[in-house]
Amino acid sequence: MNSFDEIQSKWNKQDEIRPPKDGFQILMQEIEKIKNKQKITNYVLFSTCLVLVGFFFYISGYNNKRIILGLALMIGSLVVRIIIEILSIQNIKKINSGRDSRIFKEELLRYYSERRIVHFVVTPLIVTLYGIGFVILLPLFKASLSTGFYNYIVVSSIVILLVLGLFITKQIKKELEDLRVLRDSE
């Protein structure tokens, strides 16, 4: 059995753990950046929904079941993503930074795990449904547009999909890095 002096000596030899200067402030800034990015994402998604709804009425899409199905998949997938982002913003707002640091970190880790599921499971599913909706509309475009304009739509959509895919990937990596910083800063 160790004597009290030995235990005291070992205790005194431990490195002193000091929180980083302005660590809490940096942590709160990172959380605020994530919330702002999610709000911007919602504005972009909502604007896209408005354009699709406007397009639906412009072409009198309510007369054709394929148009309804294609646009419903596209708009529905965007609406689902908007709802997910709104819920995510509410969840990060619920994290109480004034709580015990252990509980705070547990809540951050739970939020981080939820975002990983959103990014790696839900987002690919949403993009796939959006793409299916677009592909459903392609024969209708081909029948009603000139060959040149139809080819332009097909080529530009592929380019947009690739660019958007790279952008989404970059944003996911950045958000996960921000969340990693939050997780590790505590």
Rosetta silent file (secondary structure, phi, psi, omega in degrees, C-alpha in Angstrom):
SEQUENCE: MNSFDEIQSKWNKQDEIRPPKDGFQILMQEIEKIKNKQKITNYVLFSTCLVLVGFFFYISGYNNKRIILGLALMIGSLVVRIIIEILSIQNIKKINSGRDSRIFKEELLRYYSERRIVHFVVTPLIVTLYGIGFVILLPLFKASLSTGFYNYIVVSSIVILLVLGLFITKQIKKELEDLRVLRDSE
SCORE:     score description
SCORE:     0.000 S_00000001
   1 L     0.000  136.612  179.322    0.000    0.000    0.000 S_00000001
   2 L   -78.235  145.555  176.599    1.310    3.471   -0.893 S_00000001
   3 L   -82.823  164.871 -179.061    1.729    5.993    1.801 S_00000001
   4 H   -59.931  -37.302 -178.547    0.043    9.356    1.655 S_00000001
   5 H   -65.445  -38.981  177.953    3.367   11.090    0.882 S_00000001
   6 H   -65.121  -43.267  178.568    3.972    8.891   -2.179 S_00000001
   7 H   -63.910  -43.534  178.539    0.500    9.578   -3.497 S_00000001
   8 H   -60.951  -39.371  179.853    0.943   13.295   -2.801 S_00000001
   9 H   -65.114  -44.780  177.645    4.267   13.232   -4.670 S_00000001
  10 H   -62.795  -41.282  179.493    2.734   11.553   -7.714 S_00000001
  11 H   -61.326  -43.493 -177.822   -0.138   14.030   -7.654 S_00000001
  12 H   -68.522  -24.815 -178.849    2.232   16.982   -7.541 S_00000001
  13 H   -82.438   -8.015  179.917    4.260   15.643  -10.492 S_00000001
  14 L   -65.677  146.495  174.596    1.231   15.655  -12.821 S_00000001
  15 L   -68.541  141.881  178.576    1.224   18.123  -15.654 S_00000001
  16 L   -82.205  126.797  179.557   -1.105   21.020  -15.052 S_00000001
  17 L   -93.050  120.488  179.060   -3.929   21.074  -17.553 S_00000001
  18 L  -118.648  136.872  176.897   -4.863   24.576  -18.572 S_00000001
  19 L   -68.276  149.362  178.711   -7.676   25.486  -20.880 S_00000001
  20 L   -62.862  148.281  178.549   -6.596   27.332  -24.003 S_00000001
  21 L   -61.021  131.579 -178.504   -6.739   31.090  -23.825 S_00000001
  22 L    59.529   25.062 -177.340  -10.130   32.219  -25.109 S_00000001
  23 H   -60.480  -42.777 -179.291  -11.005   28.519  -25.598 S_00000001
  24 H   -66.414  -40.582  179.284  -14.664   28.981  -24.727 S_00000001
  25 H   -61.913  -43.492  179.151  -14.956   31.987  -27.019 S_00000001
  26 H   -63.066  -42.403  179.265  -13.421   30.005  -29.914 S_00000001
  27 H   -59.072  -47.174 -179.124  -15.785   27.124  -29.180 S_00000001
  28 H   -67.543  -33.944  176.547  -18.838   29.400  -29.308 S_00000001
  29 H   -65.038  -39.855  178.308  -17.592   31.029  -32.537 S_00000001
  30 H   -64.417  -41.847  177.882  -17.317   27.595  -34.167 S_00000001
  31 H   -62.947  -41.970  179.085  -20.865   26.726  -33.110 S_00000001
  32 H   -64.238  -38.960  177.577  -22.083   30.048  -34.523 S_00000001
  33 H   -61.632  -42.370  179.735  -20.276   29.390  -37.841 S_00000001
  34 H   -63.507  -44.113  178.718  -22.007   26.023  -38.159 S_00000001
  35 H   -61.525  -42.433 -179.577  -25.423   27.581  -37.476 S_00000001
  36 H   -64.346  -40.768  177.944  -24.803   30.301  -40.073 S_00000001
  37 H   -62.877  -38.970  179.235  -23.753   27.756  -42.716 S_00000001
  38 H   -67.160  -36.796  177.507  -26.905   25.765  -42.055 S_00000001
  39 H   -65.619  -42.771  178.724  -29.026   28.905  -42.444 S_00000001
  40 H   -62.532  -42.575  176.960  -27.345   29.731  -45.762 S_00000001
  41 H   -57.405  -43.433  179.803  -27.942   26.155  -46.926 S_00000001
  42 H   -63.975  -39.774  178.354  -31.627   26.554  -46.074 S_00000001
  43 H   -62.086  -43.812  179.866  -31.898   29.810  -48.043 S_00000001
  44 H   -64.638  -45.887 -179.813  -30.356   28.160  -51.109 S_00000001
  45 H   -64.284  -41.797  179.565  -32.578   25.075  -50.815 S_00000001
  46 H   -64.870  -41.264  177.619  -35.702   27.164  -50.257 S_00000001
  47 H   -61.497  -41.683  177.881  -34.869   29.349  -53.277 S_00000001
  48 H   -62.616  -40.917  177.070  -34.436   26.217  -55.391 S_00000001
  49 H   -60.536  -44.291  179.596  -37.836   24.959  -54.187 S_00000001
  50 H   -61.122  -42.143  178.598  -39.447   28.250  -55.173 S_00000001
  51 H   -61.982  -44.724 -179.816  -37.885   28.055  -58.650 S_00000001
  52 H   -64.920  -40.608  177.469  -39.145   24.472  -59.092 S_00000001
  53 H   -64.837  -43.967  176.516  -42.647   25.380  -57.901 S_00000001
  54 H   -59.090  -42.718  177.933  -42.636   28.382  -60.252 S_00000001
  55 H   -61.196  -42.323  179.512  -41.473   26.113  -63.089 S_00000001
  56 H   -56.221  -48.047 -179.316  -44.278   23.670  -62.272 S_00000001
  57 H   -74.147  -33.694  179.865  -46.921   26.364  -62.666 S_00000001
  58 H   -61.450  -41.123 -178.399  -45.188   27.986  -65.642 S_00000001
  59 L   -94.169    8.802 -177.900  -45.364   24.793  -67.667 S_00000001
  60 L    53.712   50.491 -175.799  -48.806   23.864  -66.294 S_00000001
  61 H   -65.035  -16.795 -177.978  -47.281   20.706  -64.819 S_00000001
  62 H   -69.671   -5.396  178.007  -50.465   19.787  -63.003 S_00000001
  63 H   -91.758   -6.116 -174.277  -51.750   18.353  -66.308 S_00000001
  64 L  -132.494  123.482 -177.152  -49.071   15.638  -66.521 S_00000001
  65 H   -65.222  -34.097  179.118  -48.489   12.873  -63.968 S_00000001
  66 H   -66.747  -41.169  177.933  -44.821   12.432  -64.941 S_00000001
  67 H   -63.806  -43.551  178.750  -44.128   16.118  -64.365 S_00000001
  68 H   -59.782  -46.061 -179.685  -45.924   15.935  -61.033 S_00000001
  69 H   -63.359  -49.952 -178.021  -43.887   12.860  -60.017 S_00000001
  70 H   -60.701  -48.570 -179.667  -40.547   14.281  -61.169 S_00000001
  71 H   -70.625  -32.635  176.946  -41.031   17.681  -59.585 S_00000001
  72 H   -62.462  -42.305  177.347  -42.550   16.128  -56.443 S_00000001
  73 H   -63.563  -43.650 -178.032  -39.385   14.049  -55.973 S_00000001
  74 H   -66.811  -50.844 -178.411  -37.179   17.085  -56.573 S_00000001
  75 H   -67.577  -43.370  179.988  -39.154   19.484  -54.380 S_00000001
  76 H   -59.407  -42.248  179.928  -39.863   16.839  -51.730 S_00000001
  77 H   -65.229  -37.526  177.901  -36.201   15.948  -51.356 S_00000001
  78 H   -67.898  -40.755  179.273  -35.314   19.619  -50.930 S_00000001
  79 H   -63.992  -41.455  177.185  -38.083   20.148  -48.375 S_00000001
  80 H   -59.191  -44.172 -179.502  -36.884   17.124  -46.383 S_00000001
  81 H   -65.629  -38.292  177.514  -33.356   18.563  -46.362 S_00000001
  82 H   -62.036  -44.637  179.202  -34.651   21.980  -45.260 S_00000001
  83 H   -61.609  -43.144  178.546  -36.541   20.358  -42.378 S_00000001
  84 H   -60.068  -43.197 -179.241  -33.433   18.393  -41.377 S_00000001
  85 H   -67.901  -38.721  177.143  -31.350   21.571  -41.354 S_00000001
  86 H   -62.547  -45.276  178.500  -33.964   23.471  -39.312 S_00000001
  87 H   -63.450  -37.188  179.080  -34.060   20.640  -36.770 S_00000001
  88 H   -65.560  -41.581  177.161  -30.275   20.552  -36.723 S_00000001
  89 H   -62.467  -42.299  178.301  -30.106   24.290  -36.004 S_00000001
  90 H   -63.578  -39.507  179.868  -32.606   23.816  -33.170 S_00000001
  91 H   -64.560  -40.905 -178.939  -30.556   20.912  -31.786 S_00000001
  92 H   -72.536  -28.131  176.068  -27.328   22.892  -31.724 S_00000001
  93 H   -69.321  -29.315 -178.890  -29.131   25.808  -30.056 S_00000001
  94 H   -72.822  -18.629 -178.792  -30.318   23.414  -27.334 S_00000001
  95 L   -68.263  118.413 -175.106  -26.766   22.536  -26.384 S_00000001
  96 L   -91.742  108.946 -178.539  -26.237   24.377  -23.134 S_00000001
  97 L   -73.133  -11.752  179.781  -22.690   25.666  -22.897 S_00000001
  98 L   -86.960   -4.423  179.628  -23.247   26.588  -19.249 S_00000001
  99 L   -76.361  174.586  173.845  -23.634   22.987  -18.179 S_00000001
 100 L   -52.482  138.760 -174.602  -21.017   20.721  -16.735 S_00000001
 101 H   -59.427  -32.522  178.803  -18.226   20.286  -19.302 S_00000001
 102 H   -66.488  -44.755  179.327  -18.780   16.513  -19.433 S_00000001
 103 H   -66.603  -41.742  178.504  -22.484   16.912  -20.281 S_00000001
 104 H   -58.484  -45.034 -179.651  -21.670   19.685  -22.758 S_00000001
 105 H   -66.711  -39.563  177.438  -19.167   17.442  -24.508 S_00000001
 106 H   -60.279  -41.767  179.177  -21.636   14.525  -24.577 S_00000001
 107 H   -66.340  -39.425  177.216  -24.227   16.778  -26.225 S_00000001
 108 H   -64.161  -42.082  179.271  -21.665   17.972  -28.776 S_00000001
 109 H   -65.283  -38.117  176.828  -20.680   14.394  -29.558 S_00000001
 110 H   -63.835  -44.672  178.138  -24.352   13.417  -29.984 S_00000001
 111 H   -61.534  -43.552  179.272  -24.854   16.369  -32.331 S_00000001
 112 H   -59.783  -43.672  179.360  -21.679   15.414  -34.207 S_00000001
 113 H   -64.420  -40.798  178.433  -22.924   11.826  -34.627 S_00000001
 114 H   -63.219  -41.326 -179.412  -26.295   13.048  -35.906 S_00000001
 115 H   -66.868  -35.891  177.051  -24.613   15.316  -38.469 S_00000001
 116 H   -62.530  -40.808  177.561  -22.452   12.448  -39.694 S_00000001
 117 H   -63.646  -43.329  178.119  -25.623   10.412  -40.312 S_00000001
 118 H   -58.960  -45.992 -175.028  -27.159   13.378  -42.157 S_00000001
 119 H   -73.009  -37.899 -172.072  -24.064   13.792  -44.314 S_00000001
 120 H  -101.487  -11.585  178.263  -23.292   10.160  -45.081 S_00000001
 121 H  -118.832  -56.215 -173.148  -26.752    8.554  -45.198 S_00000001
 122 H   -71.041  -46.739 -177.130  -29.473   11.172  -45.681 S_00000001
 123 H   -59.240  -48.048  177.420  -27.676   13.535  -48.091 S_00000001
 124 H   -60.261  -36.521  178.363  -26.810   10.810  -50.660 S_00000001
 125 H   -65.331  -43.256  179.622  -30.411    9.559  -50.462 S_00000001
 126 H   -64.669  -44.453  178.600  -31.775   13.079  -50.999 S_00000001
 127 H   -62.318  -39.207  178.752  -29.424   13.736  -53.927 S_00000001
 128 H   -63.745  -46.124  179.151  -30.449   10.389  -55.442 S_00000001
 129 H   -63.522  -40.426  177.372  -34.172   11.180  -55.147 S_00000001
 130 H   -61.240  -44.845  179.034  -33.597   14.636  -56.624 S_00000001
 131 H   -62.934  -40.773  177.739  -31.672   13.047  -59.513 S_00000001
 132 H   -61.634  -43.072  177.713  -34.431   10.483  -60.114 S_00000001
 133 H   -59.737  -41.952  178.778  -36.949   13.304  -60.284 S_00000001
 134 H   -65.396  -42.962 -179.810  -34.783   15.105  -62.827 S_00000001
 135 H   -64.062  -35.310  176.347  -34.314   11.953  -64.918 S_00000001
 136 H   -61.380  -33.956 -178.858  -38.093   11.443  -64.939 S_00000001
 137 H   -79.236  -20.627 -175.940  -38.421   14.910  -66.497 S_00000001
 138 H   -55.889  -46.101  178.400  -35.787   14.344  -69.209 S_00000001
 139 H   -60.654  -33.258  178.169  -38.085   12.558  -71.706 S_00000001
 140 H   -68.453  -38.650  176.575  -40.567   15.394  -71.334 S_00000001
 141 H   -63.788  -43.011 -177.063  -37.807   17.918  -72.022 S_00000001
 142 H   -62.719  -38.328 -178.268  -36.697   15.926  -75.048 S_00000001
 143 H   -72.744  -27.626 -172.965  -40.208   15.863  -76.479 S_00000001
 144 H  -110.233   -5.725 -178.065  -40.848   19.563  -76.021 S_00000001
 145 L  -117.104  160.754  175.567  -37.434   21.201  -76.575 S_00000001
 146 L   -66.341  158.337 -179.298  -35.103   21.483  -79.529 S_00000001
 147 H   -59.636  -42.638 -179.552  -32.322   18.897  -79.737 S_00000001
 148 H   -63.059  -46.020 -179.411  -29.674   21.517  -79.072 S_00000001
 149 H   -68.659  -37.410  176.957  -31.390   22.917  -75.994 S_00000001
 150 H   -61.358  -46.866  178.295  -32.142   19.422  -74.685 S_00000001
 151 H   -61.330  -37.917  177.450  -28.451   18.465  -75.095 S_00000001
 152 H   -61.093  -44.900  179.497  -27.498   21.703  -73.327 S_00000001
 153 H   -61.694  -44.252 -178.332  -29.751   20.771  -70.389 S_00000001
 154 H   -64.383  -49.747 -178.283  -28.287   17.259  -70.178 S_00000001
 155 H   -65.221  -45.744 -178.348  -24.641   18.400  -70.395 S_00000001
 156 H   -65.796  -34.417  178.881  -25.106   21.376  -68.085 S_00000001
 157 H   -67.284  -36.070  176.745  -26.943   19.244  -65.518 S_00000001
 158 H   -65.412  -44.470  178.549  -24.048   16.778  -65.470 S_00000001
 159 H   -63.400  -45.042  178.988  -21.571   19.629  -65.001 S_00000001
 160 H   -61.701  -41.793  178.966  -23.761   21.196  -62.312 S_00000001
 161 H   -61.090  -43.905  178.858  -24.094   17.823  -60.572 S_00000001
 162 H   -64.951  -47.001 -179.789  -20.309   17.362  -60.546 S_00000001
 163 H   -63.780  -45.354  178.863  -19.628   20.917  -59.349 S_00000001
 164 H   -63.129  -39.786  177.266  -22.402   20.692  -56.765 S_00000001
 165 H   -60.815  -43.507  176.913  -21.095   17.300  -55.650 S_00000001
 166 H   -64.774  -41.870  179.110  -17.621   18.742  -55.121 S_00000001
 167 H   -62.548  -46.462  179.504  -19.086   21.751  -53.302 S_00000001
 168 H   -61.975  -43.496  178.489  -21.233   19.550  -51.045 S_00000001
 169 H   -59.846  -44.842  179.293  -18.245   17.301  -50.331 S_00000001
 170 H   -62.415  -43.600 -179.825  -16.105   20.319  -49.449 S_00000001
 171 H   -65.855  -39.499  178.388  -18.828   21.735  -47.180 S_00000001
 172 H   -63.663  -45.537  178.800  -19.330   18.386  -45.450 S_00000001
 173 H   -60.548  -41.892 -179.438  -15.592   18.054  -44.833 S_00000001
 174 H   -65.404  -45.143 -179.922  -15.455   21.620  -43.489 S_00000001
 175 H   -64.367  -42.292  178.850  -18.439   21.109  -41.194 S_00000001
 176 H   -64.597  -35.620  175.853  -17.074   17.809  -39.914 S_00000001
 177 H   -65.691  -43.292  176.903  -13.718   19.480  -39.281 S_00000001
 178 H   -60.569  -42.564  178.610  -15.471   22.286  -37.373 S_00000001
 179 H   -66.835  -35.725  176.336  -17.365   19.695  -35.370 S_00000001
 180 H   -63.133  -41.272  177.871  -14.124   17.800  -34.754 S_00000001
 181 H   -61.260  -44.534  178.559  -12.565   21.009  -33.413 S_00000001
 182 H   -61.088  -45.552 -178.203  -15.570   21.453  -31.130 S_00000001
 183 H   -61.935  -43.152 -175.305  -15.342   17.855  -29.974 S_00000001
 184 H   -81.913  -15.254 -175.208  -11.613   18.033  -29.308 S_00000001
 185 H   -79.195  -18.266 -176.328  -11.624   21.488  -27.723 S_00000001
 186 L   -78.432    0.000    0.000  -13.453   20.464  -24.630 S_00000001
